[in-house]
GROMACS .gro file of C-alpha atoms in nm:
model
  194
    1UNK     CA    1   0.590  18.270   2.652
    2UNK     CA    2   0.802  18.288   2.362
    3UNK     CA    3   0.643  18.002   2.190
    4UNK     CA    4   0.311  18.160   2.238
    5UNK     CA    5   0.479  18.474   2.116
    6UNK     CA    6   0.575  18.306   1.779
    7UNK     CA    7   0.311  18.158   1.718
    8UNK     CA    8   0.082  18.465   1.701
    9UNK     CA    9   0.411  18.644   1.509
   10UNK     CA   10   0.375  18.371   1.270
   11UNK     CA   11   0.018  18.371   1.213
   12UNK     CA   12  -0.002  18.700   1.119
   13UNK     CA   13   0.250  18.692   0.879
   14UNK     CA   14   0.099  18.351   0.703
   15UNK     CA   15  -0.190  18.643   0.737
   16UNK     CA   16  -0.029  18.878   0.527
   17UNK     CA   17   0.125  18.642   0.292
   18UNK     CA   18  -0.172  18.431   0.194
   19UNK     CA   19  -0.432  18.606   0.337
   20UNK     CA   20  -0.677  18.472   0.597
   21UNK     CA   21  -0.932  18.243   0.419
   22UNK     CA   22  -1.034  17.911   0.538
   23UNK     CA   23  -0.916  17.646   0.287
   24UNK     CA   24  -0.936  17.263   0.285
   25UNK     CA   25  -0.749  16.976   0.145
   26UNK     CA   26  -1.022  16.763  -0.077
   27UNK     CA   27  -0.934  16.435  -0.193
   28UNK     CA   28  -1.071  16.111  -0.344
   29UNK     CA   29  -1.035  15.957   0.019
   30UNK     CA   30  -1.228  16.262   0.161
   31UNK     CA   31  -1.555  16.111   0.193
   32UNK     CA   32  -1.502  15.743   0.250
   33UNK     CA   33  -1.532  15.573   0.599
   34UNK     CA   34  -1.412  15.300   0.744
   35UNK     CA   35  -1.660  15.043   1.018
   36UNK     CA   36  -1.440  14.886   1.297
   37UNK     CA   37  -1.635  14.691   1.561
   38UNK     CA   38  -1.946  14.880   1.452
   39UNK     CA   39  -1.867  15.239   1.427
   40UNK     CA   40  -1.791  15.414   1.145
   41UNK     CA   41  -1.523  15.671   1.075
   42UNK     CA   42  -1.412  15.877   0.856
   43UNK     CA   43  -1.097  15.749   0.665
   44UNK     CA   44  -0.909  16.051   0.759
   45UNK     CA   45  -0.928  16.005   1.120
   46UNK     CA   46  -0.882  15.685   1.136
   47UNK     CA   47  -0.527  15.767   0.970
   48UNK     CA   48  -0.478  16.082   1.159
   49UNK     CA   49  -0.528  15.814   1.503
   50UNK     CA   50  -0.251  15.560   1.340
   51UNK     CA   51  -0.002  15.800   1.233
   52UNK     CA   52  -0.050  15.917   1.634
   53UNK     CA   53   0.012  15.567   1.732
   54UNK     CA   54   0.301  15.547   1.504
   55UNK     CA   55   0.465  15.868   1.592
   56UNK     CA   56   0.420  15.786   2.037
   57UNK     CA   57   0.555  15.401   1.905
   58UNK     CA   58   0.885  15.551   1.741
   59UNK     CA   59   0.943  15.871   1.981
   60UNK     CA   60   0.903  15.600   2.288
   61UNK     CA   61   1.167  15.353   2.086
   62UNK     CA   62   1.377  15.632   1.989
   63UNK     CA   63   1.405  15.737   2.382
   64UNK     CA   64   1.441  15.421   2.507
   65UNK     CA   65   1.651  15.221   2.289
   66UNK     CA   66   1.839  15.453   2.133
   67UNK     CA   67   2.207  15.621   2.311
   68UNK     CA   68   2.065  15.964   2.172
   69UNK     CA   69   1.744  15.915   2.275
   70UNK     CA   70   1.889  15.813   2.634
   71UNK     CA   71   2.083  16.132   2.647
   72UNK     CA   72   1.805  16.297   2.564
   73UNK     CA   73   1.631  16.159   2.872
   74UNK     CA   74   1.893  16.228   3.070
   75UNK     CA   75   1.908  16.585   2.977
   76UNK     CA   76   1.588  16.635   3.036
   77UNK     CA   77   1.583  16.520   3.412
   78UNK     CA   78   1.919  16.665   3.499
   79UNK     CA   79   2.094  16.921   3.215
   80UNK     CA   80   2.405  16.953   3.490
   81UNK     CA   81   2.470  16.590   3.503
   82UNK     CA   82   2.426  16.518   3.197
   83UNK     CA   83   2.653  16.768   3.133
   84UNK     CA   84   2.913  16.679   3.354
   85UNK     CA   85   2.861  16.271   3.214
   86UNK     CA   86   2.985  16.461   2.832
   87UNK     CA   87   2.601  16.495   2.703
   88UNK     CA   88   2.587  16.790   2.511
   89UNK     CA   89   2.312  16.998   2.568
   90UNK     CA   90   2.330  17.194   2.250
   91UNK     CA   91   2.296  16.870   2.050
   92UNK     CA   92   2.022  16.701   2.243
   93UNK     CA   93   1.832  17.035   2.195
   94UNK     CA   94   1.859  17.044   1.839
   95UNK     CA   95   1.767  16.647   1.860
   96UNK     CA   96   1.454  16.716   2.053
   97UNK     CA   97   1.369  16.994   1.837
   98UNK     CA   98   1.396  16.816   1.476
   99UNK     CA   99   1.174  16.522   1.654
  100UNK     CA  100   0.903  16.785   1.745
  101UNK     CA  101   0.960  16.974   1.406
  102UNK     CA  102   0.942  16.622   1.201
  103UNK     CA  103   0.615  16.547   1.455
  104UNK     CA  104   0.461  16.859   1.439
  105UNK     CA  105   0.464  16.818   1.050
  106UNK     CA  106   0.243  16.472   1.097
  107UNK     CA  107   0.011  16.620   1.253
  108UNK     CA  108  -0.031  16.916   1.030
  109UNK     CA  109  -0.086  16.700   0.781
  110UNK     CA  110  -0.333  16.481   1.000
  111UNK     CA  111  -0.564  16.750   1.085
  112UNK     CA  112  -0.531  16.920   0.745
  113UNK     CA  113  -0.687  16.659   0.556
  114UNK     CA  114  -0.957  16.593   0.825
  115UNK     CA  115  -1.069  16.965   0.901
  116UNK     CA  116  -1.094  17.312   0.743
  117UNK     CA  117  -0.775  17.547   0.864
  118UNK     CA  118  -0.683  17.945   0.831
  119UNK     CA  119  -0.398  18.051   0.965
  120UNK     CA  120  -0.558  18.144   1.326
  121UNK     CA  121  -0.641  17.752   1.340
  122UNK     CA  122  -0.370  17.586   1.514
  123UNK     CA  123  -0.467  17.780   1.849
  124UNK     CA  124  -0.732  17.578   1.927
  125UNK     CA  125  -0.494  17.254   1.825
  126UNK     CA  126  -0.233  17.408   2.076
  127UNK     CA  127  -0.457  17.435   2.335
  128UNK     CA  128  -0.561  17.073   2.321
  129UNK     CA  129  -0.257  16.953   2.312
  130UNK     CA  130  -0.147  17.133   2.601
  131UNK     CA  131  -0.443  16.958   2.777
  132UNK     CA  132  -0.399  16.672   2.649
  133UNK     CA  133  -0.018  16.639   2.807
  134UNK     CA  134  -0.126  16.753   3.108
  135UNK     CA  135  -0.400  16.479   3.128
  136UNK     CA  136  -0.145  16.250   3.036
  137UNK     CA  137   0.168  16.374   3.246
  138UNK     CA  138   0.427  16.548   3.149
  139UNK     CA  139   0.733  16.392   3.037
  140UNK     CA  140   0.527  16.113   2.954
  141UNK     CA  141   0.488  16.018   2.583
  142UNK     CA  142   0.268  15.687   2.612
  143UNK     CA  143   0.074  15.930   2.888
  144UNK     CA  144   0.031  16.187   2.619
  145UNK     CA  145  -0.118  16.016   2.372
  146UNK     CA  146  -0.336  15.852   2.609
  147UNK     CA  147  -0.488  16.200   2.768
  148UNK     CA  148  -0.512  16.299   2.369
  149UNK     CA  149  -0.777  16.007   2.364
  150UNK     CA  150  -0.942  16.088   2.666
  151UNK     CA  151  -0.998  16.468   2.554
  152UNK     CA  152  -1.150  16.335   2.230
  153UNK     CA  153  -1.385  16.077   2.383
  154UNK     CA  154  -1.466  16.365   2.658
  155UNK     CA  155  -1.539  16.590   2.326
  156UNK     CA  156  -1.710  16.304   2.160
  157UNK     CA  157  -1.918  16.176   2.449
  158UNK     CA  158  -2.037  16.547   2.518
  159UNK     CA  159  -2.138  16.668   2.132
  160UNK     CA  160  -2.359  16.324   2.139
  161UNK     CA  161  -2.500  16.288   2.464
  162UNK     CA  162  -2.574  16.688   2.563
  163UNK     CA  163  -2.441  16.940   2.301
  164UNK     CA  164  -2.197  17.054   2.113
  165UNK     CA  165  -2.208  17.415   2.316
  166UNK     CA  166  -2.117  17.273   2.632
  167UNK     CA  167  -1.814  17.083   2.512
  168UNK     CA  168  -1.521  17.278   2.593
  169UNK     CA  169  -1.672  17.400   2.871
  170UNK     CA  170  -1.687  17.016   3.034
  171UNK     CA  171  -1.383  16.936   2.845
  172UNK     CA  172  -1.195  17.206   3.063
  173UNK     CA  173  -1.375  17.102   3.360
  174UNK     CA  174  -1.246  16.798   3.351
  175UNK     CA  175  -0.909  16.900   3.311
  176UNK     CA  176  -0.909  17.166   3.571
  177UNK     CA  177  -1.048  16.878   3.807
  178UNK     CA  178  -0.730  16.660   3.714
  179UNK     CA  179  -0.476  16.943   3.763
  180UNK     CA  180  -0.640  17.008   4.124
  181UNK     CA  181  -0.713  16.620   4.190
  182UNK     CA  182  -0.369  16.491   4.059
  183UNK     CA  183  -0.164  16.762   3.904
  184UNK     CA  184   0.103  16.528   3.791
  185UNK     CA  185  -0.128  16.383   3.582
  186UNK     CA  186  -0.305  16.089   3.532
  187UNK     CA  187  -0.068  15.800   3.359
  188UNK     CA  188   0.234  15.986   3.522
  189UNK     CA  189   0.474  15.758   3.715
  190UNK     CA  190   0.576  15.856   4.117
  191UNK     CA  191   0.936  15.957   4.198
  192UNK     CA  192   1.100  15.725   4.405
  193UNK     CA  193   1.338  15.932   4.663
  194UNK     CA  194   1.708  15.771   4.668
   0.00000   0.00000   0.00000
């Protein structure tokens, strides 16, 4: 709640400050595509879908090869033991933190370049992602980027085949169905009891 909280807090003031036009990042790249097994692309997504894969690749090398990154697992299943094994939590907060700061700014700069924003546009980017994790499971990174793929191929599939109207509408659907099929999500791994 207090992320959601923020976020309109800090929308309104980008509001104030720069006012609330759309704008758009132009450049010589803008326009050109790129043809992979037959389909074409725009050059912007296709670099917006690598620096993804990049980011999961590093984040999921960083957490499992990595003593911080370990501690940071660790923390996040159990805070008290990891405690009590000398983890700070304080520190592996602010490490998680600068990871999603430093990630969040990728992606920013992904989706700038490839659509129009204001400063009421990351809502909609929120939203996605938080059904995209879902989809994916939570706590999983691999699993996130993977339900991120199957939202957009949902999306894709339903703008070409039906209409672009009824695309968040099945998009939702489908993630409703998951969280009442398999709320743990789909790519998510089962607990094994000790």
């Amino acid at each position: 709640m207090i992320a959601v909280g923020l976020m309109f807090l800090i929308q309104n003031l980008m509001t104030v400050i720069w006012g609330g036009n759309t704008a758009a990042i132009v450049t010589s790249y803008t326009a050109s595509g790129i043809e992979i097994l037959g389909v074409r692309t725009s050059f912007t997504r296709s670099m917006g879908f690598v620096i993804a894969l990049a980011g999961t690749g590093l984040v999921v090398l960083f957490l499992r090869k990595t003593l911080v990154g370990k501690a940071v697992r660790a923390a996040s299943e159990d805070m008290e033991a990891a405690t009590l094994m000398g983890i700070s939590p304080h520190r592996v907060n602010a490490v998680a933190f600068a990871i999603g700061i430093g990630l969040a700014g990728a992606a920013g700069v992904a989706v700038a370049t490839t659509f129009p924003f204001n400063p009421f546009a990351g809502f909609i980017f929120s939203l996605k992602a938080l059904v995209a994790l879902a989809l994916g499971g939570i706590g999983n990174v691999a699993g996130a980027l993977a339900g991120g793929i199957i939202l957009g191929l949902i999306e894709a599939y339903v703008q070409y085949f039906i209409s672009g109207g009824w695309t968040n509408a099945i998009a939702y659907g489908v993630f409703l169905a998951v969280l009442m099929f398999k709320p743990e999500g789909l790519f998510s791994r089962p607990y094994k009891k000790a």
